[in-house]
Coordinates of C-alpha atoms and ligand atoms in Angstrom, one line a residue:
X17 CA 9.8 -15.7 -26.8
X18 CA 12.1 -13.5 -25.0
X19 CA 13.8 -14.3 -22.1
X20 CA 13.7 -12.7 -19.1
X21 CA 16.6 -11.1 -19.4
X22 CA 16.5 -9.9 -22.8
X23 CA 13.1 -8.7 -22.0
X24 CA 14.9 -6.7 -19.4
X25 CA 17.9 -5.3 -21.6
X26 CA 14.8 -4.3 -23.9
X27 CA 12.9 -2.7 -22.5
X28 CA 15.5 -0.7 -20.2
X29 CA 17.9 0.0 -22.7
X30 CA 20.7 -1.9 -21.2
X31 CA 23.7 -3.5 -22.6
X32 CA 23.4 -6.4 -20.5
X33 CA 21.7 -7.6 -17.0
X34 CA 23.0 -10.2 -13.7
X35 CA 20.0 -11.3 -12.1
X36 CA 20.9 -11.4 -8.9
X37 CA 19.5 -12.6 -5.4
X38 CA 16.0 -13.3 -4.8
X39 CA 14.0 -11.2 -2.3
X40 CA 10.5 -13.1 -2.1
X41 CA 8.2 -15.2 -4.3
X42 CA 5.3 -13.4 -5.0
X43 CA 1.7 -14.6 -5.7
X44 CA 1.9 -18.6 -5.0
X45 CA 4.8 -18.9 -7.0
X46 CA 4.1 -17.5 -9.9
X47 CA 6.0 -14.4 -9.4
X48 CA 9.7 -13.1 -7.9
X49 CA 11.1 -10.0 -6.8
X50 CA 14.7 -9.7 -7.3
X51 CA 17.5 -7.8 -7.6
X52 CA 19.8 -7.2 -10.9
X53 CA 22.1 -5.6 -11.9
X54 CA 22.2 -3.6 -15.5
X55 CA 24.9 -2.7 -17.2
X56 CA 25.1 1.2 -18.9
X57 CA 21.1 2.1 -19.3
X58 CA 20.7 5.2 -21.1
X59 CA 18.9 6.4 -18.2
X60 CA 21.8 6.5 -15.8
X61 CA 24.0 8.5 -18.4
X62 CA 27.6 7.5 -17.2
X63 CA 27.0 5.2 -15.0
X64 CA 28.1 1.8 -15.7
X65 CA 26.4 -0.4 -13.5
X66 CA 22.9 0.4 -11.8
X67 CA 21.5 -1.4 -9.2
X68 CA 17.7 -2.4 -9.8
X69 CA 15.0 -4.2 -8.3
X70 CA 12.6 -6.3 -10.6
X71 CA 9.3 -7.5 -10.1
X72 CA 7.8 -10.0 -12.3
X73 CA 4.9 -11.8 -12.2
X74 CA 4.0 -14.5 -15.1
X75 CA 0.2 -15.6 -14.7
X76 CA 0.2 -17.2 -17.9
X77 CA 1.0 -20.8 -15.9
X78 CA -2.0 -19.6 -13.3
X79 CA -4.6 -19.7 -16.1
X80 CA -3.5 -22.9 -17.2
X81 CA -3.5 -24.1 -13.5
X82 CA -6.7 -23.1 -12.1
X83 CA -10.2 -24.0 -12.8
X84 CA -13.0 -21.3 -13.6
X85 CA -10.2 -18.9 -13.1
X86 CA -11.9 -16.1 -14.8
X87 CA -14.7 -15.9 -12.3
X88 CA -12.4 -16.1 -9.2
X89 CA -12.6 -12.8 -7.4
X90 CA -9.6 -13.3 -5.5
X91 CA -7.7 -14.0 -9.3
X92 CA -9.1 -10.8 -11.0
X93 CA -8.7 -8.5 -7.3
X94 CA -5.1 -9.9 -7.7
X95 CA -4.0 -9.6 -11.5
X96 CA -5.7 -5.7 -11.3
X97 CA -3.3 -5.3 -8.9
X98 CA -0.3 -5.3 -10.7
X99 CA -1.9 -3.6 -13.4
X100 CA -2.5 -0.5 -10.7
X101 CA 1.5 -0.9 -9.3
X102 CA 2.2 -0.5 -12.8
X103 CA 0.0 2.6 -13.3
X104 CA 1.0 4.1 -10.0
X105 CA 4.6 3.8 -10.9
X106 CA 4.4 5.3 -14.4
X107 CA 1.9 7.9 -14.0
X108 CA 2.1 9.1 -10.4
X109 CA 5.3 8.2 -8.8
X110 CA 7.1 11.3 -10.1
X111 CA 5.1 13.5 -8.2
X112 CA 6.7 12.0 -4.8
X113 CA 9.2 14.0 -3.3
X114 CA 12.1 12.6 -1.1
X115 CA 9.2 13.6 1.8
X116 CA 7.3 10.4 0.6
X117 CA 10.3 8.7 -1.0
X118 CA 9.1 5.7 -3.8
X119 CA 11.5 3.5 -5.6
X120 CA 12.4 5.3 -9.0
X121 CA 10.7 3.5 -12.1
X122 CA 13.5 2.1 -14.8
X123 CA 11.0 1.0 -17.0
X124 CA 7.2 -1.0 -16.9
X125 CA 6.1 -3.9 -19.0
X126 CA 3.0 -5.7 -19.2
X127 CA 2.9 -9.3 -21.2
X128 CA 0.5 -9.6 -24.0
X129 CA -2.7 -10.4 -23.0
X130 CA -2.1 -9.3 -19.2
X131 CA -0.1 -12.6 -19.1
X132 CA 1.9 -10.9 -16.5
X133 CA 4.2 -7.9 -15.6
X134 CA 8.0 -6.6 -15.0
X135 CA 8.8 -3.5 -13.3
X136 CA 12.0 -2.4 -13.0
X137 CA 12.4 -0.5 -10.2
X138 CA 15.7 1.5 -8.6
X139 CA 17.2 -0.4 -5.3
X140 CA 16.4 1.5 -2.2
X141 CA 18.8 -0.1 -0.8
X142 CA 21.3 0.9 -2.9
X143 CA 20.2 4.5 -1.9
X144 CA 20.6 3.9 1.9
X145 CA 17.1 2.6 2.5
X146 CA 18.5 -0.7 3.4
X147 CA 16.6 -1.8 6.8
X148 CA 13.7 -3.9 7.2
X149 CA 11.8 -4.0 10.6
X150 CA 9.0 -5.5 12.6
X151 CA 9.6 -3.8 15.5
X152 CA 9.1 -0.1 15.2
X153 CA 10.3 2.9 17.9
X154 CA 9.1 6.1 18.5
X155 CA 11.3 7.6 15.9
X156 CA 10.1 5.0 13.3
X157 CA 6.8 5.4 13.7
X158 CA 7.1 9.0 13.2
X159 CA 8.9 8.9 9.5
X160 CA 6.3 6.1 8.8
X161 CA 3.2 8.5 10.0
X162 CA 5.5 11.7 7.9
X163 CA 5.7 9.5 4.8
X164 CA 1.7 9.4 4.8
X165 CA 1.2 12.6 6.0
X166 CA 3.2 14.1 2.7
X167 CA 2.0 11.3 0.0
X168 CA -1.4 12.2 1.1
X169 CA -0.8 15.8 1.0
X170 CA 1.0 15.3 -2.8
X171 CA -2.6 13.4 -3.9
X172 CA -5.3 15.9 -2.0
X173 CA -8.1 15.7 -4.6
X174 CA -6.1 13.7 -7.1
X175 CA -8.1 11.5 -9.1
X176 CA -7.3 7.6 -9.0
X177 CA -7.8 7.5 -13.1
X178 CA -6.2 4.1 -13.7
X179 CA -5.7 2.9 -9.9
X180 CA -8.5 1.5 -7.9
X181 CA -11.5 3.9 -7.6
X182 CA -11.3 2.9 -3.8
X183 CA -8.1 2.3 -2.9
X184 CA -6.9 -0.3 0.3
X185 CA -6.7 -4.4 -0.4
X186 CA -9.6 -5.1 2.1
X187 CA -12.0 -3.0 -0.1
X188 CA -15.6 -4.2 0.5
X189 CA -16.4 -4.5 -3.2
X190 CA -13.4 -6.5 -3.7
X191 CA -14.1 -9.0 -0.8
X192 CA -17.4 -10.4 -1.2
X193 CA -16.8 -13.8 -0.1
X194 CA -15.3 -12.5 3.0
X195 CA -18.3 -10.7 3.5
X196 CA -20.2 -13.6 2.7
X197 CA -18.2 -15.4 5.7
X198 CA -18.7 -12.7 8.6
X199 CA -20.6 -13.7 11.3
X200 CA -24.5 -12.5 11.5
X201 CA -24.3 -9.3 13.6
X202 CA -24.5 -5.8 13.5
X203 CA -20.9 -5.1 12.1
X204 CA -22.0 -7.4 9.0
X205 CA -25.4 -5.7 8.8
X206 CA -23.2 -1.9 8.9
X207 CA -20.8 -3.3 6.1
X208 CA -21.8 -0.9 3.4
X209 CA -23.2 1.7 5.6
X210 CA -19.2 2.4 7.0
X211 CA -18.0 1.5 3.6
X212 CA -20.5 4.3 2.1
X213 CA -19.5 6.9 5.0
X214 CA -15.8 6.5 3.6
X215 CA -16.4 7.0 0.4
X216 CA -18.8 9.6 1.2
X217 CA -15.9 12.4 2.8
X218 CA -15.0 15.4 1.6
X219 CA -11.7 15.3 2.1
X220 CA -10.0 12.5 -0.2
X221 CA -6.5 11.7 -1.1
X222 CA -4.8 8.5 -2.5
X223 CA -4.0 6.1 -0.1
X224 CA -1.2 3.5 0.0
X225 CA -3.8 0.7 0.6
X226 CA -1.2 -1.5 2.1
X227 CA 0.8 0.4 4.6
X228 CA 1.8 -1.5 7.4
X229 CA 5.5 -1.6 8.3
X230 CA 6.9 -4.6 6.1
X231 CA 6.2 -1.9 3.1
X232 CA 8.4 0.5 4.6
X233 CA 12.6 0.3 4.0
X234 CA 14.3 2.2 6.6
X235 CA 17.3 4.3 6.5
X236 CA 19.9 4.0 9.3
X237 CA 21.8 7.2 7.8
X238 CA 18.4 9.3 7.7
X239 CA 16.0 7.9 10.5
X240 CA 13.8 10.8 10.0
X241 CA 12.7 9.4 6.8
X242 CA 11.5 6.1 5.0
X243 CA 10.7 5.1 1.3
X244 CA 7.6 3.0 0.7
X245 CA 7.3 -0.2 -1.8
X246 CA 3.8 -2.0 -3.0
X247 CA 1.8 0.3 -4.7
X248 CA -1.1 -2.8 -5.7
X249 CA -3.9 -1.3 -3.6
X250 CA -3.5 2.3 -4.0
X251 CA -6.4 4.1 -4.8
X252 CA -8.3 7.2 -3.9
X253 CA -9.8 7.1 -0.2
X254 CA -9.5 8.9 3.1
X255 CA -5.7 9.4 4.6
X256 CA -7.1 7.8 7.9
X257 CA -7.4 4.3 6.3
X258 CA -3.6 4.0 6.1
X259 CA -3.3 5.4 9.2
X260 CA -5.4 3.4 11.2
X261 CA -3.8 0.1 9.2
X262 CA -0.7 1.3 9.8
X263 CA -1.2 2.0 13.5
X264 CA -2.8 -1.8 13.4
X265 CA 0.3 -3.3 11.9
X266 CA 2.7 -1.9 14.5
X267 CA 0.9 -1.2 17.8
X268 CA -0.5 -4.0 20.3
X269 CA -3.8 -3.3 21.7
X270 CA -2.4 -0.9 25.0
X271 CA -0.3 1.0 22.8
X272 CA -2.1 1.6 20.0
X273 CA -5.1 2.8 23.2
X274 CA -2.5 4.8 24.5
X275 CA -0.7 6.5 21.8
X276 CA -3.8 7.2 20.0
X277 CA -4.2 10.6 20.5
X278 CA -0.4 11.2 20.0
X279 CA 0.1 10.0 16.9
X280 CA -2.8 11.6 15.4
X281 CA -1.3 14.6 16.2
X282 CA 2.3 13.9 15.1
X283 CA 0.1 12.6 11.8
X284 CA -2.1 16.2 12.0
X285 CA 0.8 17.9 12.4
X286 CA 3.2 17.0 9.3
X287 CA 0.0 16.5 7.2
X288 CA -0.8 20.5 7.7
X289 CA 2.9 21.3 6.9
X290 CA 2.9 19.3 4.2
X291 CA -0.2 20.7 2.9
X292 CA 1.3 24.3 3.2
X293 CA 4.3 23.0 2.0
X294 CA 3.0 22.3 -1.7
X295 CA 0.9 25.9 -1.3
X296 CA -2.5 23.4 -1.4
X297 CA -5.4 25.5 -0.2
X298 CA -7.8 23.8 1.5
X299 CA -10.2 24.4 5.3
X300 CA -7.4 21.8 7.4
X301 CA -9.9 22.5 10.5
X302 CA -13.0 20.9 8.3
X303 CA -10.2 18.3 7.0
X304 CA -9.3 17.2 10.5
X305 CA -12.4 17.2 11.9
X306 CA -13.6 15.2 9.1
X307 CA -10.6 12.8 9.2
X308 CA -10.8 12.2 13.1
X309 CA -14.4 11.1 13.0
X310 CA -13.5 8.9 9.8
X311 CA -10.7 7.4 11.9
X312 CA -12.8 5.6 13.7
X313 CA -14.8 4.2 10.5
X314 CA -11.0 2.9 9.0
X315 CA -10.8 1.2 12.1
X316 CA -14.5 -0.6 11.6
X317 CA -14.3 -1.1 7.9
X318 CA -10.8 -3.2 8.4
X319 CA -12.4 -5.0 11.4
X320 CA -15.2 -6.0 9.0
X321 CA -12.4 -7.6 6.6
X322 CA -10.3 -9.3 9.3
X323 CA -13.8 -10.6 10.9
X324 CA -14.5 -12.4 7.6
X325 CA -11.2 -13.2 6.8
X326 CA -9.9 -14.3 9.8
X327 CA -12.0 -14.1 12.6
X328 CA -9.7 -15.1 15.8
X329 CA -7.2 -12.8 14.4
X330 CA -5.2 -10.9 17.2
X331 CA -6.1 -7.4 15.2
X332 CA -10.1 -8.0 16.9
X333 CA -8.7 -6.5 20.0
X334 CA -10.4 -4.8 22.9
X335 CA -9.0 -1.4 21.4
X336 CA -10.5 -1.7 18.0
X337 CA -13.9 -4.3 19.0
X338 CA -14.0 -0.3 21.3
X339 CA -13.8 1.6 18.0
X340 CA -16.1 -0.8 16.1
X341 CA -18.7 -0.7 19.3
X342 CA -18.8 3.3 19.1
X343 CA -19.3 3.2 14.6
X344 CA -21.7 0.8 15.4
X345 CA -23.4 3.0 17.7
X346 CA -23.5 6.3 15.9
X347 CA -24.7 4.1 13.2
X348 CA -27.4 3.1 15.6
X349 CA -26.4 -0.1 15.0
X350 CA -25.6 -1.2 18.1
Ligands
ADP9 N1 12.7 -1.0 -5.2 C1 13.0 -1.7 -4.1 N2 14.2 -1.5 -3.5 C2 14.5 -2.3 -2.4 N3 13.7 -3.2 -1.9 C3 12.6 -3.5 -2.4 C4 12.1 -2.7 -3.6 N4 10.9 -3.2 -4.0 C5 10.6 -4.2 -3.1 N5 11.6 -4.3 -2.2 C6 11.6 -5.3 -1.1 O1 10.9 -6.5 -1.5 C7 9.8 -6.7 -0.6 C8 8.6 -7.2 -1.4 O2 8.2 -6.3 -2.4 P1 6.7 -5.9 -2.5 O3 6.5 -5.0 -3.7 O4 6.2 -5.4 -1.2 O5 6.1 -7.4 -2.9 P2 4.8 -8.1 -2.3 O6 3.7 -7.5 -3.1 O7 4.9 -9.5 -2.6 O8 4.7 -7.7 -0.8 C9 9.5 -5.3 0.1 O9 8.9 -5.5 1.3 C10 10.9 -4.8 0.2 O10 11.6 -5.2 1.3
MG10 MG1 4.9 -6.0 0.2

């Protein structure tokens, strides 16, 4: 069998390939995500050395590993993940413009028997998109919210033909046994009726799925605009899901109250341009309206995830136990 670095030179083409530093493990060890370099790929004519980022994930050792494997939800939600990144990347990436900047795709490879995956991916980094942050301001907010606004914009209507059919990692119908673990209440008793009302809009796009901050590589150069990484849980869905987990991944409970309004706008705003931008036709007043309402519904259906998941967690905040109360209401639920 190959090794990882011929597998690499193969499949890209190149001459020769430095692994280089490690970013993360992935997946309780049984992945990495590092950089390399490779040396004259045909699809960098002239250039000698590229710099890449590679993503691999072996889960022939996980089989082996765990018992009853095949019927573990959280193994299968997990292993179709990487089959989607890989998907996303080859069939839809292109269409991003540098508006909703993604990592260029090198080249994708799945292992026989979906015994795992490498995707070789350019270094944003190496194209100025070097920063990582947990603490956003104003001005990174905004080229987080404008990245959204335009990779919804490029997917209005899209179908999600080989990503998830509902897109997001906290999807209902991937997390029964956190559903099985909520509390008896009205939010558990509303689970499918917000998850239906979702998946019920008009208006749908493909969503991120996983949008909150850590996703996001920053430019110091261009602070106007970020690139995005981790395509696993994208899928089609309303734009407000990414939103309102974005908002949740960055805001505390006061901010996110007060700046509410704000950044919906901003979000409104681009999303409008962006929408013009790429000549798409469609009623925004009817999209907005829709969108604004569904906000609210984001908000509930990710509360009914964390409540299973993790039910002290310091997301269940007066601010969004507020925008649960009012679903729950409407829903009369209450
Ligand atoms: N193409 C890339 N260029 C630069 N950095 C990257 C690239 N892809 C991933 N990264 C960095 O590696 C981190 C982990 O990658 P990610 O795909 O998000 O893995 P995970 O699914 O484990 O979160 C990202 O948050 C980002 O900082
Ligand atoms: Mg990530």
């Amino acid at each position: 069998m190959d090794t990882l670095s011929e597998t690499i030179c193969r499949i890209t083409g190149a001459s020769s390939v430095e692994l280089g530093e490690e970013i993360q493990g992935l997946w309780s060890g049984y992945g990495v995500i590092q950089r390399a370099t490779l040396r004259r790929p045909p699809s960098a004519a002239g250039v000698e050395r590229m710099p890449v980022v590679i993503k691999h994930i072996d889960i022939s050792r996980v089989r082996c590993n765990r018992r009853g494997w095949g019927g573990d939800v959280s193994h299968l939600r997990k292993v179709r993940s990487y089959q989607v990144e890989k998907a996303f990347y080859e069939t839809f990436s292109q269409q991003c413009d540098a508006s909703c900047l993604v990592p260029g795709l090198i080249a994708a490879h799945e292992k026989e028997n979906a015994g795992g995956w490498i995707i070789v991916l350019d270094d944003l980094d190496a194209q100025g998109f070097d920063r990582r942050k947990d603490h956003v301001d104003e001005q990174s907010i905004h080229a987080c919210l404008s990245w959204l606004a335009n990779f919804h914009a490029t997917f209005m209507g899209t179908s999600a033909t080989g990503l998830w059919p509902i897109g997001t990692y906290w999807h209902l119908e991937t997390r029964p046994d956190e559903l099985a673990s909520m509390r008896a209440g009205p939010l558990k008793q509303s689970a499918h009726a917000i998850d239906s009302r979702l998946n019920a809009a008009k208006y749908q796009t493909l969503v991120h799925g996983d949008a909150k901050v850590a996703n996001f590589c920053f430019s110091d150069r261009d602070r106007d605009r970020v690139a995005a990484v981790d395509f696993q849980y994208v899928g089609r869905g309303c734009g407000m899901k990414d939103v309102a987990y974005f908002i949740s991944s960055c805001l505390s409970e006061q901010e996110a109250a007060s700046r509410q309004d704000s950044l919906l706008g901003f979000y409104f705003g681009r999303l409008e341009e962006a929408l013009s931008a790429r000549g798409i036709a469609i009623d925004f007043a009817a999209l907005q309206n829709e969108w604004l309402e569904l906000y609210l519904f984001a908000w509930a259906d990710f509360c009914r995830f964390l409540s299973g998941w993790s039910p002290g967690h310091w997301k269940l905040n007066a601010y969004s136990d507020g925008i649960t109360q009012s679903v729950l209401v409407q829903l009369g639920r209450s």
